[in-house]
PDB file of C-alpha atoms in Angstrom:
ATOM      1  CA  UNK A   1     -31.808 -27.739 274.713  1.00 61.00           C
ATOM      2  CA  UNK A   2     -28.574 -27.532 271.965  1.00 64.00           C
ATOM      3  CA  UNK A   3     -29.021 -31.407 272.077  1.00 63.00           C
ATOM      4  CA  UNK A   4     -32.872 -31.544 271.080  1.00 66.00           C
ATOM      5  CA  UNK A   5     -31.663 -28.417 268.853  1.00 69.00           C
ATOM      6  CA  UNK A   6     -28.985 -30.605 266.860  1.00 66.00           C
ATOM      7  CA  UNK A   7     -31.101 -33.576 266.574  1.00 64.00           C
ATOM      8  CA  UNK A   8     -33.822 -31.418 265.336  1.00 68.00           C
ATOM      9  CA  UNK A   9     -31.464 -29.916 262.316  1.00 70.00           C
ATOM     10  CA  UNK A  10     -29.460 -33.495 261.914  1.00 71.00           C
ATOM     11  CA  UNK A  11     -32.156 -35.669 261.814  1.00 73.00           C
ATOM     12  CA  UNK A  12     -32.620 -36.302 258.441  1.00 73.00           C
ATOM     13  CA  UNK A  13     -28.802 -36.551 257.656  1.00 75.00           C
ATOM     14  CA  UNK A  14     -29.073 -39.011 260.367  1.00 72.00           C
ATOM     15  CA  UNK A  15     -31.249 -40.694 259.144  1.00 80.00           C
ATOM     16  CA  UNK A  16     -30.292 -40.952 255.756  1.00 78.00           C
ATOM     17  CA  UNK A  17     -26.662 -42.046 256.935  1.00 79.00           C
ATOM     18  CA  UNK A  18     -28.169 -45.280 258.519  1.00 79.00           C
ATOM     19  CA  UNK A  19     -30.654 -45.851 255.965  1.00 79.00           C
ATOM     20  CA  UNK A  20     -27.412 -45.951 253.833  1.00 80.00           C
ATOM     21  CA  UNK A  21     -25.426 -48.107 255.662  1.00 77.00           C
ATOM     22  CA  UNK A  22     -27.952 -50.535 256.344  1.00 83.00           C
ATOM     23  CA  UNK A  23     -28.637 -50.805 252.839  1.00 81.00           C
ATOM     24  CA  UNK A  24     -24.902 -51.752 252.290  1.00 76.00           C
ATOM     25  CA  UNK A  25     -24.614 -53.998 254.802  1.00 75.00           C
ATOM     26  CA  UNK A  26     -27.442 -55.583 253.180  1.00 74.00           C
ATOM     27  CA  UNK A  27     -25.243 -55.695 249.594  1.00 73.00           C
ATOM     28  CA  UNK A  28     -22.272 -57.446 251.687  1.00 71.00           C
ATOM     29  CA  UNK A  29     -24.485 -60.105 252.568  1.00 72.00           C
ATOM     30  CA  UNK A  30     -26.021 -60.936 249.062  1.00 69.00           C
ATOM     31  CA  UNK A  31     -22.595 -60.934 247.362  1.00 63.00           C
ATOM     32  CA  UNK A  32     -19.327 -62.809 248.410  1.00 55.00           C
ATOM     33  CA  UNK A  33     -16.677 -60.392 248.486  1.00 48.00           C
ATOM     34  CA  UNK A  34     -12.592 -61.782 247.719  1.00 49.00           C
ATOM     35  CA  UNK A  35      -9.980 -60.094 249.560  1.00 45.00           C
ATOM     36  CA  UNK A  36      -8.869 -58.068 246.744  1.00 47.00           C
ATOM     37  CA  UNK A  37     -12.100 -57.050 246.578  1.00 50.00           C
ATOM     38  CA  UNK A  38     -13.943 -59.243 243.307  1.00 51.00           C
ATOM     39  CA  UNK A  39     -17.566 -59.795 243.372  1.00 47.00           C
ATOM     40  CA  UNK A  40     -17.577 -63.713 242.833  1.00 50.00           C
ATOM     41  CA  UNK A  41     -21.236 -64.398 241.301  1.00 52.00           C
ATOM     42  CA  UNK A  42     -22.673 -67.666 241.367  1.00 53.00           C
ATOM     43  CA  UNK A  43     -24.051 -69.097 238.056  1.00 54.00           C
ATOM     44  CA  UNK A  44     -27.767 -69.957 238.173  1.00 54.00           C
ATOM     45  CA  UNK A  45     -28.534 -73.509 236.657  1.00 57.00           C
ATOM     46  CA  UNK A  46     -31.785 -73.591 235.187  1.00 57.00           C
ATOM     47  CA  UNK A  47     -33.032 -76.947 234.642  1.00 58.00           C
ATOM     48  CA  UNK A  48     -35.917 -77.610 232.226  1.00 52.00           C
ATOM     49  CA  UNK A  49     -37.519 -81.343 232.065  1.00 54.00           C
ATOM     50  CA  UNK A  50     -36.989 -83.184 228.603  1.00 56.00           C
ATOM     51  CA  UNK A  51     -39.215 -82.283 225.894  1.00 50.00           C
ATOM     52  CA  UNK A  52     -42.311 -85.369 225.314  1.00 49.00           C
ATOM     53  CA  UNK A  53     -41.960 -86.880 221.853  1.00 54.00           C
ATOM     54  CA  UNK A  54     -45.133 -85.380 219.815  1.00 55.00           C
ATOM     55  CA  UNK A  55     -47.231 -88.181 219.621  1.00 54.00           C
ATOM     56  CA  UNK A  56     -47.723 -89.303 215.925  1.00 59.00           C
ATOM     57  CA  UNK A  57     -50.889 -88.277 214.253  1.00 60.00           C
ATOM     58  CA  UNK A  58     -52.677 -91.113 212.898  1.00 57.00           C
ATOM     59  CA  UNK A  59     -53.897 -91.989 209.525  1.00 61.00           C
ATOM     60  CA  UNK A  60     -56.923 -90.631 209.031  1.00 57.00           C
ATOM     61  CA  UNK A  61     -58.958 -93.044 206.842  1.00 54.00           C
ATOM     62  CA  UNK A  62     -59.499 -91.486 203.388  1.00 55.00           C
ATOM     63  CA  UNK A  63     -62.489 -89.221 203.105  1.00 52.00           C
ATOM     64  CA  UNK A  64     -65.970 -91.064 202.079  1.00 49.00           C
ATOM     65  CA  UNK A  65     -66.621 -87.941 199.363  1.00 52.00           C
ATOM     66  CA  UNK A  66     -64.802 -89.318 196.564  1.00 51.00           C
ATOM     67  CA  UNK A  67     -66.738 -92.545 197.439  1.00 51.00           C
ATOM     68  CA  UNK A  68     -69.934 -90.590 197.500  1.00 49.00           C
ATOM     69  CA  UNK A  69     -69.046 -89.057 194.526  1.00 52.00           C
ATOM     70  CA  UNK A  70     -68.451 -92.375 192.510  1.00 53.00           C
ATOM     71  CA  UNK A  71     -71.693 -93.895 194.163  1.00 55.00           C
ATOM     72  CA  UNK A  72     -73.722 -90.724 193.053  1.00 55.00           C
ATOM     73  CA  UNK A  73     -75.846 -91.557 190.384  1.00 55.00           C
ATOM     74  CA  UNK A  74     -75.756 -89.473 187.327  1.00 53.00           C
ATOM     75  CA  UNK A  75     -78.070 -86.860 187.288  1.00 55.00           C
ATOM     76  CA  UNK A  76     -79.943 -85.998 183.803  1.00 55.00           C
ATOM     77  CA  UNK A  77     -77.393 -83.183 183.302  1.00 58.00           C
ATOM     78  CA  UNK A  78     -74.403 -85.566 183.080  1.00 58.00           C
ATOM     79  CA  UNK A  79     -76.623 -88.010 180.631  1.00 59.00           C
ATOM     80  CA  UNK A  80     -77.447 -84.665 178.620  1.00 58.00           C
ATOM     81  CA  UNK A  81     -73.502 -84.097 178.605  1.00 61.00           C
ATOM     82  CA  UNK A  82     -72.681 -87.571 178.132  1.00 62.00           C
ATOM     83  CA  UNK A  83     -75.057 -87.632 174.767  1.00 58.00           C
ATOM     84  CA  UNK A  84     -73.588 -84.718 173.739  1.00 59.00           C
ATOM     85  CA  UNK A  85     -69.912 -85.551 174.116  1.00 63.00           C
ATOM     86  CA  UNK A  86     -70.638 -89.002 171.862  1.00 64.00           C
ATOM     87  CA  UNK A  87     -72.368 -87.004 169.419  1.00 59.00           C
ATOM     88  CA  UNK A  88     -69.673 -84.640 168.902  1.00 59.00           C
ATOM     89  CA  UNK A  89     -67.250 -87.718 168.136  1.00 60.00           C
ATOM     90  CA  UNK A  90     -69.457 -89.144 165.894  1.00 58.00           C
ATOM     91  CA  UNK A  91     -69.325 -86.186 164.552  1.00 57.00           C
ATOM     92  CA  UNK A  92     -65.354 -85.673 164.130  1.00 54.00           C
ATOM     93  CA  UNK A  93     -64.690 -89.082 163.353  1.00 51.00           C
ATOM     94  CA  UNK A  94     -67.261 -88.659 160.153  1.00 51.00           C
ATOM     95  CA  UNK A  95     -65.525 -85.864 159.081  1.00 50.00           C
ATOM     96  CA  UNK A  96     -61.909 -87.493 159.065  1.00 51.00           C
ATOM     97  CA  UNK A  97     -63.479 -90.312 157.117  1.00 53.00           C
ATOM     98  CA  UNK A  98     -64.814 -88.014 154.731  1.00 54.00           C
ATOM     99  CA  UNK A  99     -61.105 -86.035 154.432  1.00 52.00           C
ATOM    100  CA  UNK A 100     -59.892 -89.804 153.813  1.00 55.00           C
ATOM    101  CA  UNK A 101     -61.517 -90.773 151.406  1.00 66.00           C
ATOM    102  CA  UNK A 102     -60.848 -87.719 148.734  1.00 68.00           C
ATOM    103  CA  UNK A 103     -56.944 -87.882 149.869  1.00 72.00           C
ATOM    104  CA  UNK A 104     -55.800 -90.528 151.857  1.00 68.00           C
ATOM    105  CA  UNK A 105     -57.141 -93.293 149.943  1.00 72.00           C
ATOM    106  CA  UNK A 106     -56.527 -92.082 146.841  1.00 75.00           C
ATOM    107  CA  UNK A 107     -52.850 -92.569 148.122  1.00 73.00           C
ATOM    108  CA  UNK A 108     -53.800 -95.647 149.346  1.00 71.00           C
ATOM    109  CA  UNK A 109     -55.401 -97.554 146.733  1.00 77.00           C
ATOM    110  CA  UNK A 110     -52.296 -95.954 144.372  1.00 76.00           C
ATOM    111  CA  UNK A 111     -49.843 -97.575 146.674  1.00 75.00           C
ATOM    112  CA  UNK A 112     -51.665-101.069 146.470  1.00 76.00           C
ATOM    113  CA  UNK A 113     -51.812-100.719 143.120  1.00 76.00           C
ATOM    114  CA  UNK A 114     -48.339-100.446 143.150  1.00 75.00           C
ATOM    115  CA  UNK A 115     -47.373-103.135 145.317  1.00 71.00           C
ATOM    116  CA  UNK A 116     -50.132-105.275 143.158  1.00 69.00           C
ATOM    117  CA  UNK A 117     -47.676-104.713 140.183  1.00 66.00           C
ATOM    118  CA  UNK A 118     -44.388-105.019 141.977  1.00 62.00           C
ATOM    119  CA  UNK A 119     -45.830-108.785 142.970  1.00 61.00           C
ATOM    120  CA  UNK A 120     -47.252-109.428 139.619  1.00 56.00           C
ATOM    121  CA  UNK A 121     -43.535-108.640 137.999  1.00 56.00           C
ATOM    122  CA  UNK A 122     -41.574-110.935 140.906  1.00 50.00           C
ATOM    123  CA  UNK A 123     -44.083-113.798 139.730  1.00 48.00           C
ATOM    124  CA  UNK A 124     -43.279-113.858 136.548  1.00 48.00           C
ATOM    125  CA  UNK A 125     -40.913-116.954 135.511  1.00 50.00           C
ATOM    126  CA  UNK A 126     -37.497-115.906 135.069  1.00 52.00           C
ATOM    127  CA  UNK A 127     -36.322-117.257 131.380  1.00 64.00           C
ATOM    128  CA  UNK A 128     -32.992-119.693 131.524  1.00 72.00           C
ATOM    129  CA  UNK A 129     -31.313-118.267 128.517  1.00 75.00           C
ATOM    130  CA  UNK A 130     -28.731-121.359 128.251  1.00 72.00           C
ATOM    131  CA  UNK A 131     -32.238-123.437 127.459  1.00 78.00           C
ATOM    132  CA  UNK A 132     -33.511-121.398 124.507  1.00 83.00           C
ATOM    133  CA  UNK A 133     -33.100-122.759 120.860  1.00 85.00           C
ATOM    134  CA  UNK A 134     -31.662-120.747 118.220  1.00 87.00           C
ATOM    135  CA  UNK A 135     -31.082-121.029 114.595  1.00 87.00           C
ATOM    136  CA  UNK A 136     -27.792-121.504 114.040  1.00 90.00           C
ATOM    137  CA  UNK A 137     -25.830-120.243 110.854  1.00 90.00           C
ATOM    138  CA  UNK A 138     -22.581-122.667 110.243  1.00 91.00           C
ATOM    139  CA  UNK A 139     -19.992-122.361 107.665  1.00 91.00           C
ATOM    140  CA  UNK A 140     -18.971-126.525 107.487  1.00 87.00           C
ATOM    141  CA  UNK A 141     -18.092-127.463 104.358  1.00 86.00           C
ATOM    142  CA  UNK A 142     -17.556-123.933 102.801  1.00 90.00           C
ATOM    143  CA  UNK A 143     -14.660-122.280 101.322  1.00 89.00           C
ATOM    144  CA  UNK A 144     -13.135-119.219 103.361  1.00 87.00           C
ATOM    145  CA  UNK A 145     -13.305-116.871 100.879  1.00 87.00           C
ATOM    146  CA  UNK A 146     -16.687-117.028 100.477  1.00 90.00           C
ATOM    147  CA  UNK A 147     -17.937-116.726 104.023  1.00 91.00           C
ATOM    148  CA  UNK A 148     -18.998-113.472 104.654  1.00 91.00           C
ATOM    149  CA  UNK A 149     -19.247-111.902 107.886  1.00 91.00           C
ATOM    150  CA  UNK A 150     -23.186-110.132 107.364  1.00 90.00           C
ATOM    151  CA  UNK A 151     -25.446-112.938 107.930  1.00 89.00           C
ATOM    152  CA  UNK A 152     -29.205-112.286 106.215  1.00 85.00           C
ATOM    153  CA  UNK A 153     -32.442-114.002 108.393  1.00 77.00           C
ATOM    154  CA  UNK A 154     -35.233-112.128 106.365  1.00 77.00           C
ATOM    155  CA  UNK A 155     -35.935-109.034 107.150  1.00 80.00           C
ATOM    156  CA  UNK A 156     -32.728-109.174 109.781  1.00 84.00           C
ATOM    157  CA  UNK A 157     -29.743-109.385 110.102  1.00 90.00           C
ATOM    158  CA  UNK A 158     -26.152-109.694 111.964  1.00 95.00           C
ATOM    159  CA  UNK A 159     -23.031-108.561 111.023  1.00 96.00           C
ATOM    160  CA  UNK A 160     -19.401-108.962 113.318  1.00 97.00           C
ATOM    161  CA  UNK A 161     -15.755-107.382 113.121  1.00 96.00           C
ATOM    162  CA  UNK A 162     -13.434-109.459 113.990  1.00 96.00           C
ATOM    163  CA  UNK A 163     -10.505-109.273 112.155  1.00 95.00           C
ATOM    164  CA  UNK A 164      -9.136-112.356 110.261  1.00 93.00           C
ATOM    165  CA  UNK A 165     -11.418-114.383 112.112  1.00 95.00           C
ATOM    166  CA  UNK A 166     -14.442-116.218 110.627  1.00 95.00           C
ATOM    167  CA  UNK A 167     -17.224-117.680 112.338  1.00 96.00           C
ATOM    168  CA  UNK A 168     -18.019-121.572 112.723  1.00 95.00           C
ATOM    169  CA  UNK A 169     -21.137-120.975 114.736  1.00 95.00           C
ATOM    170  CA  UNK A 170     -23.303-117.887 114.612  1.00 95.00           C
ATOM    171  CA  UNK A 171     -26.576-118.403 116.874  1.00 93.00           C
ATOM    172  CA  UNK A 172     -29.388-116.487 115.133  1.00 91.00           C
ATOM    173  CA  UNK A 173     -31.688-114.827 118.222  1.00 90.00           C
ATOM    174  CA  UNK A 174     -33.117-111.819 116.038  1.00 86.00           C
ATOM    175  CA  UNK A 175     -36.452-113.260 115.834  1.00 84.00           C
ATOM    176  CA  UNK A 176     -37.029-114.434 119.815  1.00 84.00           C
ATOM    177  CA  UNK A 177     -38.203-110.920 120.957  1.00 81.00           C
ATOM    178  CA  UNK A 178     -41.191-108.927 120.759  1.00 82.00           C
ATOM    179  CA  UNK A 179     -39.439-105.923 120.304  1.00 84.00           C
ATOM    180  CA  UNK A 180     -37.276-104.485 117.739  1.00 89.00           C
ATOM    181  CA  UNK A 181     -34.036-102.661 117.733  1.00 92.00           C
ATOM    182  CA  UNK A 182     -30.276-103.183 117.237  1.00 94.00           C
ATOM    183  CA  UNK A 183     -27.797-103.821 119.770  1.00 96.00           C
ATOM    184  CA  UNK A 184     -23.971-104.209 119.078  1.00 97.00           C
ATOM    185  CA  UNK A 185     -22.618-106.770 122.082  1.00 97.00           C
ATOM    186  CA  UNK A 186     -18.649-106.421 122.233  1.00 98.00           C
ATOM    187  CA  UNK A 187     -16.629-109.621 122.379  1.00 97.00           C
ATOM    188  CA  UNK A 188     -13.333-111.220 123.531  1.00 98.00           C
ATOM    189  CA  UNK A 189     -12.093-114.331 121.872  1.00 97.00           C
ATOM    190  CA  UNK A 190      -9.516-116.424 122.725  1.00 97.00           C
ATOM    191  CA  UNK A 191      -7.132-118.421 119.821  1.00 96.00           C
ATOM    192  CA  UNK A 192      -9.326-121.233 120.139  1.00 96.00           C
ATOM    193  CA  UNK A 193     -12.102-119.845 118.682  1.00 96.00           C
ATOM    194  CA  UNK A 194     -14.257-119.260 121.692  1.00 97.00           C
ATOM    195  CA  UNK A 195     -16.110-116.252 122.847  1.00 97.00           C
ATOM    196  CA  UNK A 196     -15.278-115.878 126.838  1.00 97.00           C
ATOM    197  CA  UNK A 197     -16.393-112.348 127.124  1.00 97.00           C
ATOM    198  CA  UNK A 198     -19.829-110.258 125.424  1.00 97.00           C
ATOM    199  CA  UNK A 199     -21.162-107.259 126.757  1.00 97.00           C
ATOM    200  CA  UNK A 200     -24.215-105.495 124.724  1.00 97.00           C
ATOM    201  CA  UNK A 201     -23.750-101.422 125.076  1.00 96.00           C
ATOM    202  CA  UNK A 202     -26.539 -99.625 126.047  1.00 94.00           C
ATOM    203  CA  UNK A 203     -29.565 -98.292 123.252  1.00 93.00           C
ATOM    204  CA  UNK A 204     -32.039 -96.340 124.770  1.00 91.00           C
ATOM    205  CA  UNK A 205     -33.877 -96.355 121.399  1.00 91.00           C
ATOM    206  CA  UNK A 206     -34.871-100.274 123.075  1.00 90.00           C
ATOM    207  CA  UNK A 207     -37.661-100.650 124.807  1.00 88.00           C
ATOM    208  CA  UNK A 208     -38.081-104.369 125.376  1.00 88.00           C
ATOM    209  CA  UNK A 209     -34.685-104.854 127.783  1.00 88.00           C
ATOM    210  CA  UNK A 210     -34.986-108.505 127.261  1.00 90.00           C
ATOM    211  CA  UNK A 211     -33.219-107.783 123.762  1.00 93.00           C
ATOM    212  CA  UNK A 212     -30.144-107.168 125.435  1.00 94.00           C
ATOM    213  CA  UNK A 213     -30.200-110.341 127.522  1.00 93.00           C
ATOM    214  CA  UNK A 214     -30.827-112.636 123.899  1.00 93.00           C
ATOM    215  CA  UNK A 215     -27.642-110.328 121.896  1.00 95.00           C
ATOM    216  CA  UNK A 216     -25.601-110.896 124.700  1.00 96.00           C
ATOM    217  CA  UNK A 217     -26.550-115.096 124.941  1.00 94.00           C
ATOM    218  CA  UNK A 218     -26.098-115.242 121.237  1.00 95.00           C
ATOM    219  CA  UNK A 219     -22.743-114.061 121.239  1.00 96.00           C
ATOM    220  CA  UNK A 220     -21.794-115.837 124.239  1.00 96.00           C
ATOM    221  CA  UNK A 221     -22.341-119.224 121.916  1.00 96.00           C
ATOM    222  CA  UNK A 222     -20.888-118.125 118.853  1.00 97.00           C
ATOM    223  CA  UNK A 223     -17.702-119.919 117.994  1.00 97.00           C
ATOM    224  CA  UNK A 224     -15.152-118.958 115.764  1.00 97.00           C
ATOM    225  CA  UNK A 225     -12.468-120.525 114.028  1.00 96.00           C
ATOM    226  CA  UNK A 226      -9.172-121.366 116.194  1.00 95.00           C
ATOM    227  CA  UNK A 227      -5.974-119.045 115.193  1.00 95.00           C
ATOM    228  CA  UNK A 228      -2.375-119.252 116.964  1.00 95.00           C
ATOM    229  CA  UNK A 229      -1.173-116.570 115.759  1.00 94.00           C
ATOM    230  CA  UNK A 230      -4.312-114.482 116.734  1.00 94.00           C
ATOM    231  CA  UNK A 231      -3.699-111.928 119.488  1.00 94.00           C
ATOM    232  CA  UNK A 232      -4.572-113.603 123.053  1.00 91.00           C
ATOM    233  CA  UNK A 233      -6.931-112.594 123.634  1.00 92.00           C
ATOM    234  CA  UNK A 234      -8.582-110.981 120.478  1.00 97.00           C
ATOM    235  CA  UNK A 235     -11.596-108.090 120.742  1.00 97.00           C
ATOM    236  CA  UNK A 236     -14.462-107.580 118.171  1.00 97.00           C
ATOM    237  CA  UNK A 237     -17.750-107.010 117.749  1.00 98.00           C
ATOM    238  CA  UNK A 238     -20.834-108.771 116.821  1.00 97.00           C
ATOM    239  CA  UNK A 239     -24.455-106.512 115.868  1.00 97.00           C
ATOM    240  CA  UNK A 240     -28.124-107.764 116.008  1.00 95.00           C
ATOM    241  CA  UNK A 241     -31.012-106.041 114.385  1.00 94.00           C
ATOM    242  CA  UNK A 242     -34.028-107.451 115.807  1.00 92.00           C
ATOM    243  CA  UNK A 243     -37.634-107.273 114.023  1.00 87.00           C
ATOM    244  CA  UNK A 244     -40.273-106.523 115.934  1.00 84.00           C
ATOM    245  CA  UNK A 245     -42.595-109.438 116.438  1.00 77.00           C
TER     246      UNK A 245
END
């Protein structure tokens, strides 16, 4: 009877002894226990197959809409539009003309005129002074103390400085130009006589330019007479008054 007693009031601490060691029993067997009492766990090698190359997508062959668009015909709209676009070129490019022809080729027909002149002034024949004539005014046979050194041509005429110097050859070019004016060329002259230097100065009273060029070819040629004991080399001046032709 104390038996049936005791298991009556122990049962369940029995029970829940064995339950308890059965369920560590059960925890021996799943792990591996050392001797000094480490849990050695196994590592778990999950092995996955190799991944398939994605297949490549092929070229899809280019859409037929922008074929069927070019193959469309045009509808009346898009002649309408077409019309309309020439006619506002038309249009524009009547209006530019119209701009250009108060400005632009006012500019241009200046600017041909210009080049017309330019061309018309290169083809003109250049004069060879060293080939033009001139009266020449020569004191051979005279005495020196009547030679004078203002030479008279009519209603011109040319005077020179030179001191104690006379001329034997004074070219006479005042009558060669259209124009008129008077232009002093300054000279260098050696003891022999000769004139190796002339420069005409500058008159802005000329208008005819080509005056210059005849002073200054005049007094190139002029020769005077030969002194030794002349300074080397000897300066002077010769002027020209030139009538108007």
């Amino acid at each position: 009877m104390r038996l049936q007693e005791l298991y009556k009031r122990n049962i369940y601490g029995v029970i829940g002894t064995l339950v308890f060691h059965i369920l560590l029993f059960s925890a021996f067997l799943l792990a591996d226990v050392d001797i000094k009492g480490n849990v050695q766990e196994e590592s778990i090698l999950i092995e996955f197959p190799e991944l398939l190359n994605e297949p490549e997508e092929p070229e899809l062959p280019e859409t037929k809409e922008e074929n069927s668009q070019e193959m469309q015909p045009h509808t009346p709209n898009d002649r309408t539009n077409i019309a309309s676009n020439r006619l506002a070129t038309e249009n524009t490019t009547t209006s530019n003309e119209e701009f250009f022809d108060k400005d632009y080729m006012e500019e241009l027909e200046a600017a041909k005129r210009l080049v017309s002149d330019v061309n018309k002034n290169l083809a003109k024949e250049i004069i060879d002074l060293s080939d033009i004539k001139m009266p020449v005014e020569t004191t051979e046979g005279m005495d020196r103390d009547s030679i004078k050194n203002v030479i008279y041509a009519g209603e011109s005429n040319i005077v020179y400085f030179l001191e104690n110097r006379y001329h034997i050859s004074l070219p006479v070019p005042v009558y060669l130009s259209q124009g008129g004016g008077t232009v002093t060329v300054e000279i260098v002259v050696n003891r022999q006589g000769r004139v190796i230097e002339a420069i005409p100065r500058a008159n802005t009273n000329i208008r005819d330019k080509q005056i210059f060029a005849y002073a200054k070819e005049a007094a190139s040629r002029t020769l005077f007479n030969a002194d030794e004991s002349s300074p080397e080399p000897q300066t002077g001046t010769i002027q020209y008054t030139f009538v108007a032709q």
